[in-house]
mmCIF file of C-alpha atoms and ligand atoms in Angstrom:
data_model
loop_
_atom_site.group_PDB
_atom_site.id
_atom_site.type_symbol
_atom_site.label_atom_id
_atom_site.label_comp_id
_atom_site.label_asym_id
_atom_site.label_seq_id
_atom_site.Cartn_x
_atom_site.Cartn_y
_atom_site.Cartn_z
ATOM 1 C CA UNK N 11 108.224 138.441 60.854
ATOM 2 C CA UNK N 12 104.645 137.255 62.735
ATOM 3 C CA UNK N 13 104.307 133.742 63.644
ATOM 4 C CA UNK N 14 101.435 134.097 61.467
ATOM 5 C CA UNK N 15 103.650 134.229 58.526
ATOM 6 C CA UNK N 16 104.987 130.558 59.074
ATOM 7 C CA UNK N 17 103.199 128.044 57.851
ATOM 8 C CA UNK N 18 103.647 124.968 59.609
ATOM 9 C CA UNK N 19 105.870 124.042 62.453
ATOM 10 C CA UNK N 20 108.684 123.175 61.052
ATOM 11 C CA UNK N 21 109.319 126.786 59.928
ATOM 12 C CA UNK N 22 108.800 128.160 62.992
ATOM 13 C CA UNK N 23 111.360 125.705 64.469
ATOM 14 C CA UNK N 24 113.519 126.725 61.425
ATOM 15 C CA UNK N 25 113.303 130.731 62.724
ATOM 16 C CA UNK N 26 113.544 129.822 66.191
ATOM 17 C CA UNK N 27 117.152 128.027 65.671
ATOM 18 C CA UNK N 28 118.318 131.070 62.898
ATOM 19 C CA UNK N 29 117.064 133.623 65.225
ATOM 20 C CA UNK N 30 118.590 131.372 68.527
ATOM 21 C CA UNK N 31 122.167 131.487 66.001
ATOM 22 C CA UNK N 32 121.870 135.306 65.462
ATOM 23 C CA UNK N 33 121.420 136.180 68.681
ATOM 24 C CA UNK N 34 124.089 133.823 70.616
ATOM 25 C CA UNK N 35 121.042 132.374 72.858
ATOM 26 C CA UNK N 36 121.165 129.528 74.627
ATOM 27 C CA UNK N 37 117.570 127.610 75.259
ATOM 28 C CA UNK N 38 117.207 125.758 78.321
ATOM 29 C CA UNK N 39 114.434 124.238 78.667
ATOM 30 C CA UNK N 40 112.466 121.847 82.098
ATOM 31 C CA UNK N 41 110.903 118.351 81.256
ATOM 32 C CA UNK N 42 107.268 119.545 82.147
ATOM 33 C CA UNK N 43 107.214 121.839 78.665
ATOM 34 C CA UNK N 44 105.957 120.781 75.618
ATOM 35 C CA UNK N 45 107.025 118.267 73.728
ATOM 36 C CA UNK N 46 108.069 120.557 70.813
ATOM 37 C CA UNK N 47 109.589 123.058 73.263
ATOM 38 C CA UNK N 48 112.135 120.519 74.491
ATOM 39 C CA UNK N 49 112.579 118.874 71.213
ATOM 40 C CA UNK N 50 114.049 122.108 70.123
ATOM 41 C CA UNK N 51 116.444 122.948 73.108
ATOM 42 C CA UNK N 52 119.965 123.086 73.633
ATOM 43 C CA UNK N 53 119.289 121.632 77.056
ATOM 44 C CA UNK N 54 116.766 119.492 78.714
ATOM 45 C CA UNK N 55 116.711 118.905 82.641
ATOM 46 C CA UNK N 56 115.251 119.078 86.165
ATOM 47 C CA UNK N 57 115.616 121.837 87.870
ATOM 48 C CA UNK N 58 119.239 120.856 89.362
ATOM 49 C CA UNK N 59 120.925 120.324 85.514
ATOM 50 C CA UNK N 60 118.762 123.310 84.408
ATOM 51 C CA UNK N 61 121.160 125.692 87.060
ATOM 52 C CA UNK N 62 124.248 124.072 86.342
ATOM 53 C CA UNK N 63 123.854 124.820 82.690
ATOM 54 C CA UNK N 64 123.308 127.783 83.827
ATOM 55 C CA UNK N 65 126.137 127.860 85.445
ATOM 56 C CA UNK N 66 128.681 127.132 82.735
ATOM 57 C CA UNK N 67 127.387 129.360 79.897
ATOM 58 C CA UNK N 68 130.529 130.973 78.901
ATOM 59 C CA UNK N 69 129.999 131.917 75.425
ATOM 60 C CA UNK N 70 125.883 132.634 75.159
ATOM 61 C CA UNK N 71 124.689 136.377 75.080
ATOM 62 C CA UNK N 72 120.915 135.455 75.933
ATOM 63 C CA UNK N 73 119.773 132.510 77.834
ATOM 64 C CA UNK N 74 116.195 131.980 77.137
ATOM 65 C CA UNK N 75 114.682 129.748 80.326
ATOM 66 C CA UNK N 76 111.696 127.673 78.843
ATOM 67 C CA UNK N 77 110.451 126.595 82.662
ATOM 68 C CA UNK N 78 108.654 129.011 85.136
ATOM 69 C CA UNK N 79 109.790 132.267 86.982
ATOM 70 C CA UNK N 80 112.048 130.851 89.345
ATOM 71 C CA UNK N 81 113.800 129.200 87.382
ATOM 72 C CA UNK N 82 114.415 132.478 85.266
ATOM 73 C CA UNK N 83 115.479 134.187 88.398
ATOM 74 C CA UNK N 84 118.262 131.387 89.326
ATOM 75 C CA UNK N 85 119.850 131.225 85.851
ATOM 76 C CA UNK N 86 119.971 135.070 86.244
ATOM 77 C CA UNK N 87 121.584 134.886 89.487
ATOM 78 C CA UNK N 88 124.053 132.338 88.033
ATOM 79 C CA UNK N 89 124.753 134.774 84.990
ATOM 80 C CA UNK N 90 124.379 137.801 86.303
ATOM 81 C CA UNK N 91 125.541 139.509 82.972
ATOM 82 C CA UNK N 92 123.884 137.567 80.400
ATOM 83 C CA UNK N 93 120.144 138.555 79.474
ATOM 84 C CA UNK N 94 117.663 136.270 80.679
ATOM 85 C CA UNK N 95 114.396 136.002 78.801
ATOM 86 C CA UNK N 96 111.808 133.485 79.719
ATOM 87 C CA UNK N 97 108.567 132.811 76.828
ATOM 88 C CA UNK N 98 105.639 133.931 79.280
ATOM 89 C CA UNK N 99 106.354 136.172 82.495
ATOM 90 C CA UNK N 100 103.100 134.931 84.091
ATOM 91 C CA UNK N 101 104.400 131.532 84.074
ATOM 92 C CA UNK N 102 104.706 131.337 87.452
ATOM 93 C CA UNK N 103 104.503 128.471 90.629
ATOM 94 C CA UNK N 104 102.038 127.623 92.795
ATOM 95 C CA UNK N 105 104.847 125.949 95.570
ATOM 96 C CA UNK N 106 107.223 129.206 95.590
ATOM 97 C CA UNK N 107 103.625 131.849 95.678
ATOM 98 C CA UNK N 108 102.932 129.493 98.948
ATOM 99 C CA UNK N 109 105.651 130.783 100.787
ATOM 100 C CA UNK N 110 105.852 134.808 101.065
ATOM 101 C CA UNK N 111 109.053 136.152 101.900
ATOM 102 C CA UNK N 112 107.599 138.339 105.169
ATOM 103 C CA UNK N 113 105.833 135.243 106.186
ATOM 104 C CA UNK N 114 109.206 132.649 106.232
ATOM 105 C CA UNK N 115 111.205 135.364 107.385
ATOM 106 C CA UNK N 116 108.876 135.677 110.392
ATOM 107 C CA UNK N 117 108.756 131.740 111.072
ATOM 108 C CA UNK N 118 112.669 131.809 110.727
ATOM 109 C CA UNK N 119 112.841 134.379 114.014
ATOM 110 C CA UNK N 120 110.563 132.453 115.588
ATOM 111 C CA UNK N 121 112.947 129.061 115.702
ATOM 112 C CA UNK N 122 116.485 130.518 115.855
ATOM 113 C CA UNK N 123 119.571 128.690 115.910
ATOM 114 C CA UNK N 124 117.777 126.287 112.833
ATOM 115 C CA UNK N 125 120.265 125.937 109.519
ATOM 116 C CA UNK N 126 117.560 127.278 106.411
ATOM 117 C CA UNK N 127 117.013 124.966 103.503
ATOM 118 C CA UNK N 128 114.302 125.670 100.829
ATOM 119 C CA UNK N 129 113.649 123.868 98.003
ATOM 120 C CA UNK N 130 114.759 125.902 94.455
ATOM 121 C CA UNK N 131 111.622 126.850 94.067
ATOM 122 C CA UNK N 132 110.849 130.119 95.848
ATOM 123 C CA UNK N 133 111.367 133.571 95.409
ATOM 124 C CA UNK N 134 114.737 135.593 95.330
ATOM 125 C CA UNK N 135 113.920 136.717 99.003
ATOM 126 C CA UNK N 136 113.288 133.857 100.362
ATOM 127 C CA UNK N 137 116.366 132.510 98.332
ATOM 128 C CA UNK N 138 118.194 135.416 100.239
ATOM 129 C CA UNK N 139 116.924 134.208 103.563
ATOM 130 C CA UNK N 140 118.178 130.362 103.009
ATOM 131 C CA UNK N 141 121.269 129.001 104.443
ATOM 132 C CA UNK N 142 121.553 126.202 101.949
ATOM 133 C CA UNK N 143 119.496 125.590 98.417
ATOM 134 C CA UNK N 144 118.369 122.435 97.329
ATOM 135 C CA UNK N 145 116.181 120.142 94.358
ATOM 136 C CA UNK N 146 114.391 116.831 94.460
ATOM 137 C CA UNK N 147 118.192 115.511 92.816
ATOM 138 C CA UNK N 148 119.675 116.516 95.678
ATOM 139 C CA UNK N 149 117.759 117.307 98.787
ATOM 140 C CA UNK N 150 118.285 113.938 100.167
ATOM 141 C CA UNK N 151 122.270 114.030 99.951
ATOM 142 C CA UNK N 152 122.520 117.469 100.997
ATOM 143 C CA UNK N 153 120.183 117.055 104.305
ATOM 144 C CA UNK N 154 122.405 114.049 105.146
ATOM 145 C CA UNK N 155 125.784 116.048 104.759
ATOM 146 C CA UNK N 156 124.732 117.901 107.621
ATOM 147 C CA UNK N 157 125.193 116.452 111.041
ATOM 148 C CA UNK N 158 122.499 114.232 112.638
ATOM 149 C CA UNK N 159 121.358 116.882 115.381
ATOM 150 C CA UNK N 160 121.814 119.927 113.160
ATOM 151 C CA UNK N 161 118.386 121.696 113.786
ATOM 152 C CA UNK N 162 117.194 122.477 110.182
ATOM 153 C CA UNK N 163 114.111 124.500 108.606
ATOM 154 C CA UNK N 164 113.101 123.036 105.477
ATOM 155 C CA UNK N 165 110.663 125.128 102.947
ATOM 156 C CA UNK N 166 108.421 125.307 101.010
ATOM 157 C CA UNK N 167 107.113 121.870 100.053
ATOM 158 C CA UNK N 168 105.610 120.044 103.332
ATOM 159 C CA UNK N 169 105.854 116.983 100.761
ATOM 160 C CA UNK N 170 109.301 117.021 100.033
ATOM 161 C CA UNK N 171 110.537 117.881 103.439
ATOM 162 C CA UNK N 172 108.125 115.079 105.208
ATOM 163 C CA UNK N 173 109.825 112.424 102.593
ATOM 164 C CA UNK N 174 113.167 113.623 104.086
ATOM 165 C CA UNK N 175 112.327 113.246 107.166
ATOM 166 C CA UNK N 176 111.119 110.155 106.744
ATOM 167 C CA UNK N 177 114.284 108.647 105.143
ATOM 168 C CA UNK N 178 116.865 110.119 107.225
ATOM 169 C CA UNK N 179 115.018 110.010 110.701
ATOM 170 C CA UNK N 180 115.096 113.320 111.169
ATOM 171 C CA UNK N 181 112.798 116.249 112.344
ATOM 172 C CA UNK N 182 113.282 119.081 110.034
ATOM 173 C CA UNK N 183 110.702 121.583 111.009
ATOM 174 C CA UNK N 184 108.475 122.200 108.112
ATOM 175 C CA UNK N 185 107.081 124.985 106.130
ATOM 176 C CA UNK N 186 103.378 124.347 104.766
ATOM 177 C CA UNK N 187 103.472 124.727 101.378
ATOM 178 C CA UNK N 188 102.629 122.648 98.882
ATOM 179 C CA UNK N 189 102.452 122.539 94.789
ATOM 180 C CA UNK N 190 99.188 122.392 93.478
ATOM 181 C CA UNK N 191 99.628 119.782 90.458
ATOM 182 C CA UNK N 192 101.537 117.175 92.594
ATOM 183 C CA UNK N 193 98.992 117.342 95.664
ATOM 184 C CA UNK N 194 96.360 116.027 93.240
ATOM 185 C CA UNK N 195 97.616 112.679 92.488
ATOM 186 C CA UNK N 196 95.023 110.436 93.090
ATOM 187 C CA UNK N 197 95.768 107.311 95.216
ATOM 188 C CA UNK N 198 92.554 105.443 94.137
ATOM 189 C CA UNK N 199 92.891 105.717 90.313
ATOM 190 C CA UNK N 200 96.993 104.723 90.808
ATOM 191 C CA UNK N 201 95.692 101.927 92.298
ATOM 192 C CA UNK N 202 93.082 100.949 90.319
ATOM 193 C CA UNK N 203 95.691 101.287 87.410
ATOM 194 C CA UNK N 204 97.964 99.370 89.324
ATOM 195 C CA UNK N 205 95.477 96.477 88.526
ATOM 196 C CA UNK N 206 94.919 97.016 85.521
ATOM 197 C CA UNK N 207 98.930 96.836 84.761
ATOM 198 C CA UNK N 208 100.314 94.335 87.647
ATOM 199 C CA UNK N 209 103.401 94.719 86.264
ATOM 200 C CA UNK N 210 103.990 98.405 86.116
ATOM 201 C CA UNK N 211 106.507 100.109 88.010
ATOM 202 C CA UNK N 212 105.025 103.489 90.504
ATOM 203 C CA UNK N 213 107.176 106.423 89.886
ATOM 204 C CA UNK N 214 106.629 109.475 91.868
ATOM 205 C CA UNK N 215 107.813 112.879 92.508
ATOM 206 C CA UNK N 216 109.069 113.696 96.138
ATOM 207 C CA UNK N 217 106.519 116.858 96.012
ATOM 208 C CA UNK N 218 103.385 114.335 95.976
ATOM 209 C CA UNK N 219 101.623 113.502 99.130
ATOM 210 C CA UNK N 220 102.637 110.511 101.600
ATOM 211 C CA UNK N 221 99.848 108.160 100.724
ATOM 212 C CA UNK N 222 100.644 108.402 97.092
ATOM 213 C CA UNK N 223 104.849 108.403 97.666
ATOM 214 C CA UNK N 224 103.826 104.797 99.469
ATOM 215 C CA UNK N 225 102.841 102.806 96.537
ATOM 216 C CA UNK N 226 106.070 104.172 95.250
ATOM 217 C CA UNK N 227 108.839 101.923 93.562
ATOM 218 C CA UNK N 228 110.765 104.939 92.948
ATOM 219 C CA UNK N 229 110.520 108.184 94.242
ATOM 220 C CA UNK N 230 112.989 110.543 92.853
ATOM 221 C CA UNK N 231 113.215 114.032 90.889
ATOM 222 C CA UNK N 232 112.397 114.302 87.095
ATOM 223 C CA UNK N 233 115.669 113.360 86.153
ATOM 224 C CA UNK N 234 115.791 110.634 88.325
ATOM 225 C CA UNK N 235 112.468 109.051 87.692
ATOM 226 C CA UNK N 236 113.399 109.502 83.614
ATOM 227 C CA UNK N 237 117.068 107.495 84.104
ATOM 228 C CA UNK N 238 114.971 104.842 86.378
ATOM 229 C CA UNK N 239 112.997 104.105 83.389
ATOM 230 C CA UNK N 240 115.811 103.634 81.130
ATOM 231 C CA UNK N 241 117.686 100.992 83.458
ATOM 232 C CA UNK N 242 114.905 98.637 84.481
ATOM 233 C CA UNK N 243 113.895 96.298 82.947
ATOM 234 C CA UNK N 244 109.895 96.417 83.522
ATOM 235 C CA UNK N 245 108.131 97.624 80.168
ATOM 236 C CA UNK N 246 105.013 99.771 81.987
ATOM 237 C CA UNK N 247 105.630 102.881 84.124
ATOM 238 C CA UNK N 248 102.741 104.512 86.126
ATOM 239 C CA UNK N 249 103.872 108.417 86.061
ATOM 240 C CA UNK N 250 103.111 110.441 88.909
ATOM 241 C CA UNK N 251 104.370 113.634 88.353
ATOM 242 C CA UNK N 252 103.575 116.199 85.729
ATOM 243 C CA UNK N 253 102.771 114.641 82.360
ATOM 244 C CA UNK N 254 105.219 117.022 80.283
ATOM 245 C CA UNK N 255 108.220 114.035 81.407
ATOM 246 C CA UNK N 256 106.638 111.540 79.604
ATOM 247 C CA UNK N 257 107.327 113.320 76.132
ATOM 248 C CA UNK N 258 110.959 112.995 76.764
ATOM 249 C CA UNK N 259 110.339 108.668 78.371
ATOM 250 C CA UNK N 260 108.837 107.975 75.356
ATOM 251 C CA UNK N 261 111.447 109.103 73.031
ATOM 252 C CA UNK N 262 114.023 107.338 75.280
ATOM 253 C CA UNK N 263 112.458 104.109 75.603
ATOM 254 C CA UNK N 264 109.273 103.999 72.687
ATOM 255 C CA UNK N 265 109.349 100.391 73.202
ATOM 256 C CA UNK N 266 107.709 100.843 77.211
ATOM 257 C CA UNK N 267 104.336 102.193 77.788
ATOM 258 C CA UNK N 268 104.354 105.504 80.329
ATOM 259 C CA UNK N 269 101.013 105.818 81.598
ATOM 260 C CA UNK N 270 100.392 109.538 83.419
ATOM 261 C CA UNK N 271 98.464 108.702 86.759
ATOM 262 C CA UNK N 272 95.556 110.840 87.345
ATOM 263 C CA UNK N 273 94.764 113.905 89.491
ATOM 264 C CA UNK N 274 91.729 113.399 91.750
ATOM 265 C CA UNK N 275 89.215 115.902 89.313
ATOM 266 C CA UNK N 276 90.433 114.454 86.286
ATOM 267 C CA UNK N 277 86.460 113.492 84.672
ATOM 268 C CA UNK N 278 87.991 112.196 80.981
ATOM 269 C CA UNK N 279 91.764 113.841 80.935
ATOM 270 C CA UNK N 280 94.087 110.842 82.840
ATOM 271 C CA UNK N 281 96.818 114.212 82.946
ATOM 272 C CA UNK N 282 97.723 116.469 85.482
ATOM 273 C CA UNK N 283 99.668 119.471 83.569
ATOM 274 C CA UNK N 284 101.300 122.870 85.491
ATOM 275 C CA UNK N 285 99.311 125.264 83.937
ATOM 276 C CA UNK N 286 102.349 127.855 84.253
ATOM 277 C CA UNK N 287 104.366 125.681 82.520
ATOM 278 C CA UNK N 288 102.014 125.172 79.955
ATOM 279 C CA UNK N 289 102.091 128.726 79.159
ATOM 280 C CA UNK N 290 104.666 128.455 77.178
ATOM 281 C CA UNK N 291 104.382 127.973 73.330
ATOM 282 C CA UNK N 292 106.793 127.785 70.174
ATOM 283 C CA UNK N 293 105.284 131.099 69.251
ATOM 284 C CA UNK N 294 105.820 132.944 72.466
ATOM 285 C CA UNK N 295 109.478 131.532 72.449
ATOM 286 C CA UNK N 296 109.853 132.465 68.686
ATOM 287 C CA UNK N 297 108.478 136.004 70.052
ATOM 288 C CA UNK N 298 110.515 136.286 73.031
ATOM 289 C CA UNK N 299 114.090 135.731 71.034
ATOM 290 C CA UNK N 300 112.956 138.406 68.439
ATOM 291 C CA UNK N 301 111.867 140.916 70.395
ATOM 292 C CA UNK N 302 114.670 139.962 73.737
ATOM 293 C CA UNK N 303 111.972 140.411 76.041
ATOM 294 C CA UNK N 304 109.988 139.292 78.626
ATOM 295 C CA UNK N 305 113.227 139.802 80.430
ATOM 296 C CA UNK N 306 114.055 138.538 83.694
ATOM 297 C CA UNK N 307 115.314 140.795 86.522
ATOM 298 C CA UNK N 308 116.315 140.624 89.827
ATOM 299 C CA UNK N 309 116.583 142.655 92.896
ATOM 300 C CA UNK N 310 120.344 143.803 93.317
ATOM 301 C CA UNK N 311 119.925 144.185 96.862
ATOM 302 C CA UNK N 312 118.907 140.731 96.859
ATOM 303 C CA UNK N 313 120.856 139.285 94.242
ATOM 304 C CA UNK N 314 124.195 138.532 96.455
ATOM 305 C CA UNK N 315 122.880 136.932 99.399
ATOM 306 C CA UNK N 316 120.727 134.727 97.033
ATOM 307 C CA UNK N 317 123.458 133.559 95.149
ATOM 308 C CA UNK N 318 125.127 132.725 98.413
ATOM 309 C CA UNK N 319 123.111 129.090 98.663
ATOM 310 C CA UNK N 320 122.699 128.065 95.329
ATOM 311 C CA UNK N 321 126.267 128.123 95.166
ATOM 312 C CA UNK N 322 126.430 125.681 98.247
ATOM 313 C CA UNK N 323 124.085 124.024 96.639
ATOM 314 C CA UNK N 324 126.312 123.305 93.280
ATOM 315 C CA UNK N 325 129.517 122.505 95.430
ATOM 316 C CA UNK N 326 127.485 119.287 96.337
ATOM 317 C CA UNK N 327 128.586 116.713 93.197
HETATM 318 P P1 LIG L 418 112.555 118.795 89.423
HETATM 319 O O1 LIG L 418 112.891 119.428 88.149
HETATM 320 O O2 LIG L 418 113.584 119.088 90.465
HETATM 321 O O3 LIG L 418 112.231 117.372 89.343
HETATM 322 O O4 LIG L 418 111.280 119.595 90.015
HETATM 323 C C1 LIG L 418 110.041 119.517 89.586
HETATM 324 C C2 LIG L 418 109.303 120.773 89.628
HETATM 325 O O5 LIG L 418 108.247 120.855 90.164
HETATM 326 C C3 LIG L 418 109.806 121.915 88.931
HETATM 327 O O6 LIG L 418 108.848 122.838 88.922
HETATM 328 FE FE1 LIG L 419 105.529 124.872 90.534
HETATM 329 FE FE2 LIG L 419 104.229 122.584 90.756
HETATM 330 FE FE3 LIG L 419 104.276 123.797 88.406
HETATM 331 FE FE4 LIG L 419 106.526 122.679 89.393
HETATM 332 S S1 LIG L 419 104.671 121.621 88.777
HETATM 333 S S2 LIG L 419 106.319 124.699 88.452
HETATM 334 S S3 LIG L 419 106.245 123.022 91.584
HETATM 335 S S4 LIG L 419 103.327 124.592 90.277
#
């Protein structure tokens, strides 16, 4: 059947979960999707719970990946032999396209003798080039397992890896790369908000600039920022990452107000959305199950030494 045949949502959630049953697929699904995307998930997460489900999906034939590309290509590394199908195959990321493979391969010759860490999201070969994946949930604790003078490249995010260095002290040499949605926090409008609500907390994602991780009370990875929210105690939250999280900190706490801080072009929208990961729909995932495609592949000559860091990355708990 067309989604045009169903005529309202429910019924097209209805098919989804009959078709998700038929099938033995397993939705995952990231907190920037839409609210109706998530809501109809086996699993939520960030990007670190996201691969660990992925991880431990014994008994699924399909694993559909409602997120972007990369995130596609990791749960396929973790299960090699299950299909992985993601809603929209152009759904991709601006912070993994900013670092091409030739181009960090070249930077790595140039500094030998530095331990590679890149941030989950980049490509398969620059995955294959990395000594040592990581996430916003665990960047921080992995950089500080390593010892104090260990000379470290960190890519792609310039953001992420200049917040690292400036909790641990160290000097991580940096690739510049950035993500296009968290750049464009504006640090005027958070503070003129911040006026507006004196009592609001400042969350912010680690990928956001310096000026706007300062006015910070927490700075921490989607998952983080969402169990922040739960455990304190103030009752306004300024949101500075994309707005798809706050579909997910409502339903937790509906008694709180989330407020999405503003991008620096926003002229009446106060969100900033990823348009890849806005691509995806209900219908395209309704689509995707039935027809078991767009599929998600992966280089075989790659795959192995890809694999090798995210699984360093999951042995850290
Ligand atoms: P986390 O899921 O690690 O918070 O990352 C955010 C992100 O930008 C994913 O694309
Ligand atoms: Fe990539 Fe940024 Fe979108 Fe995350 S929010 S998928 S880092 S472009």
């Amino acid at each position: 059947m067309d989604v045009e045949n169903f005529r309202t949502e429910e019924e097209l959630k209805e098919a989804i979960t009959r078709l998700k049953k038929e099938k033995k697929a397993v939705i995952l699904a990231h907190y920037y999707q839409q609210g109706p995307i998530q809501d109809i998930a086996d699993h939520i997460g960030d990007s670190l719970a996201l691969a660990r489900y992925a991880a431990t999906l014994d008994d699924a034939r399909i694993v559909v990946l409602c997120g972007v590309h990369f995130m596609g290509e990791t749960a396929k590394l973790l299960c090699p032999d299950k299909k992985v199908l993601v809603p929209d195959a152009d759904a991709g990321c601006s912070l993994a396209d900013s670092c091409p493979v030739e181009d960090f391969k070249k930077f790595i010759e140039a500094h030998p003798g530095h331990t590679v860490i890149s941030y989950v999201n980049t490509s398969v070969g620059v995955k294959a080039l990395t000594d040592i994946l990581v996430t916003s949930g665990n960047a921080l604790k992995i950089v500080n397992s390593l010892p104090e003078d260990e000379k470290i490249i960190f890519g792609p995010d310039r953001n992420l890896g200049n917040y690292i260095n400036s909790i641990t002290g160290r000097n991580m040499l940096l690739w510049d790369g950035a993500c296009h949605v968290h750049e464009k926090f504006s640090v005027e409008k958070i503070i003129e908000l911040k006026k507006q609500h004196p009592g609001a907390k400042v969350l912010v994602h680690p990928e956001c600039k310096r000026p706007v991780v300062l006015l910070a009370d927490k700075v921490g990875s989607t998952a983080a920022l969402l169990e922040y929210t739960k455990a304190s105690d103030a009752t306004q939250f300024i949101v500075a990452t994309e707005s798809g999280i706050l579909h997910q900190m409502r339903k937790d706490c509906p008694e709180k107000t989330f407020i999405p801080a503003p991008p620096d072009d926003a002229a009446t929208c106060g969100c900033n959305d990823c348009s890849y990961m806005k691509l995806n729909t209900l219908e395209k995932l309704y689509r995707c199950l039935r027809d078991e495609t767009p599929e998600i592949t992966v280089d075989p000559a790659l795959a192995e030494a890809a694999l090798r860091p995210i699984e360093r990355m999951l042995q850290f708990k």
